[in-house]
Amino acid sequence: MTGTSVSNTSEALEHVAIIMDGNGRWANSRGLIRSEGHRQGATNLREVVEAFANEGVSFITLYAFSMENWQRPPKEVQNLFDLLVESVAKNIEGLHRDGVRIQHIGNMVDLPCEVREAIRHAEEVTQNNHQVTLSVAFNYGGRAEIIEAVKKIIKDSIPFSDITEKIIEDRLYTTGLPDPDLIIRTAGEKRLSNFLIWQSAYSEYYFTDVLWPDFGEADVRKAIREYKSRRRKFGTLES
Ligand code: IPE
Ligand code: IPE
Ligand code: MG
């Protein structure tokens, strides 16, 4: 063995963020309407969260609705809102029992009342849990998040000479969360689609062709195995 301290250790995995893509294609490939794909995509959430938690992951962030997704037909947008409300009703008890704390990241004000209520309820019920933090990115946009942070900095009258990464991070939706170690995207696309663009500066990426409704425990293990084989360097010469 040659050398330096990190060469033989596998990478720690604290925070996994997932771009849950491919619901529409899952439905299309079965001759079903898109809403059936979204419905199916909501059913494996518990299994995936549990699988990551069992592997020692403490922070899980799910991209469920982007700000750009408003551009879909109003019926589909409404369907996604209804599903969020249903998903909270269906999963909240089990997640609470498992010690999962739920928090929303994204823009709340533009969401309809029933969605805001469901999110608030989920956050309130689970606020004292510490096992896992499940962040749900719903009506989330990375650029909007940075714009919001800039506005807060100006409102707080922070002089330009005091601006640091921390000053910005303290004003992002994700304040308090560690940066994602691993970002998973299902369904074959290889892009961020405005997800965690600040926070992903040094994340590892895992892309899979598996469509989100088919993504399960075995895929979780595969992604973790792949991540553990990576060597993160953060600009240093460690390898
Ligand atoms: C992901 O599935 C869910 C959301 C973006 C809300 P898609 O609906 O994007 O599925 P595809 O990409 O059309 O297959
Ligand atoms: C990204 O998926 C958003 C979510 C998974 C919620 P999209 O399907 O909206 O992304 P694009 O349009 O393919 O980039
Ligand atoms: Mg998509």
GROMACS .gro file of C-alpha atoms and ligand atoms in nm, residues 18-22 25 34 62-66 68-69 72 137 185 189 191-195, ligand 2:
model
   37
   18ILE     CA    1  -3.236   1.219  -0.555
   19ILE     CA    2  -3.378   1.358  -0.877
   20MET     CA    3  -3.677   1.128  -0.909
   21ASP     CA    4  -3.725   1.120  -1.286
   22GLY     CA    5  -3.902   0.892  -1.532
   25ARG     CA    6  -4.193   0.721  -1.931
   34ARG     CA    7  -4.883   0.993  -1.693
   62LEU     CA    8  -3.599   1.432  -0.279
   63TYR     CA    9  -3.667   1.649  -0.583
   64ALA     CA   10  -4.042   1.614  -0.626
   65PHE     CA   11  -4.155   1.928  -0.810
   66SER     CA   12  -3.938   2.190  -0.976
   68GLU     CA   13  -4.011   2.474  -1.405
   69ASN     CA   14  -4.266   2.194  -1.365
   72ARG     CA   15  -4.666   2.130  -1.756
  137ALA     CA   16  -3.787   1.982  -0.265
  185ARG     CA   17  -3.074   1.083  -1.103
  189GLU     CA   18  -3.095   1.201  -1.811
  191ARG     CA   19  -2.841   1.693  -1.583
  192LEU     CA   20  -2.925   1.876  -1.262
  193SER     CA   21  -3.239   2.054  -1.387
  194ASN     CA   22  -3.185   2.343  -1.144
  195PHE     CA   23  -3.147   2.115  -0.840
  241IPE     C1   24  -3.655   1.725  -1.273
  241IPE     O1   25  -3.719   1.644  -1.367
  241IPE     C2   26  -3.752   1.766  -1.168
  241IPE     C3   27  -3.798   1.660  -1.078
  241IPE     C4   28  -3.757   1.536  -1.078
  241IPE     C5   29  -3.894   1.701  -0.980
  241IPE     P1   30  -3.776   1.704  -1.502
  241IPE     O2   31  -3.831   1.587  -1.578
  241IPE     O3   32  -3.869   1.814  -1.476
  241IPE     O4   33  -3.645   1.761  -1.572
  241IPE     P2   34  -3.613   1.792  -1.724
  241IPE     O5   35  -3.725   1.876  -1.777
  241IPE     O6   36  -3.607   1.660  -1.795
  241IPE     O7   37  -3.481   1.860  -1.723
   0.00000   0.00000   0.00000
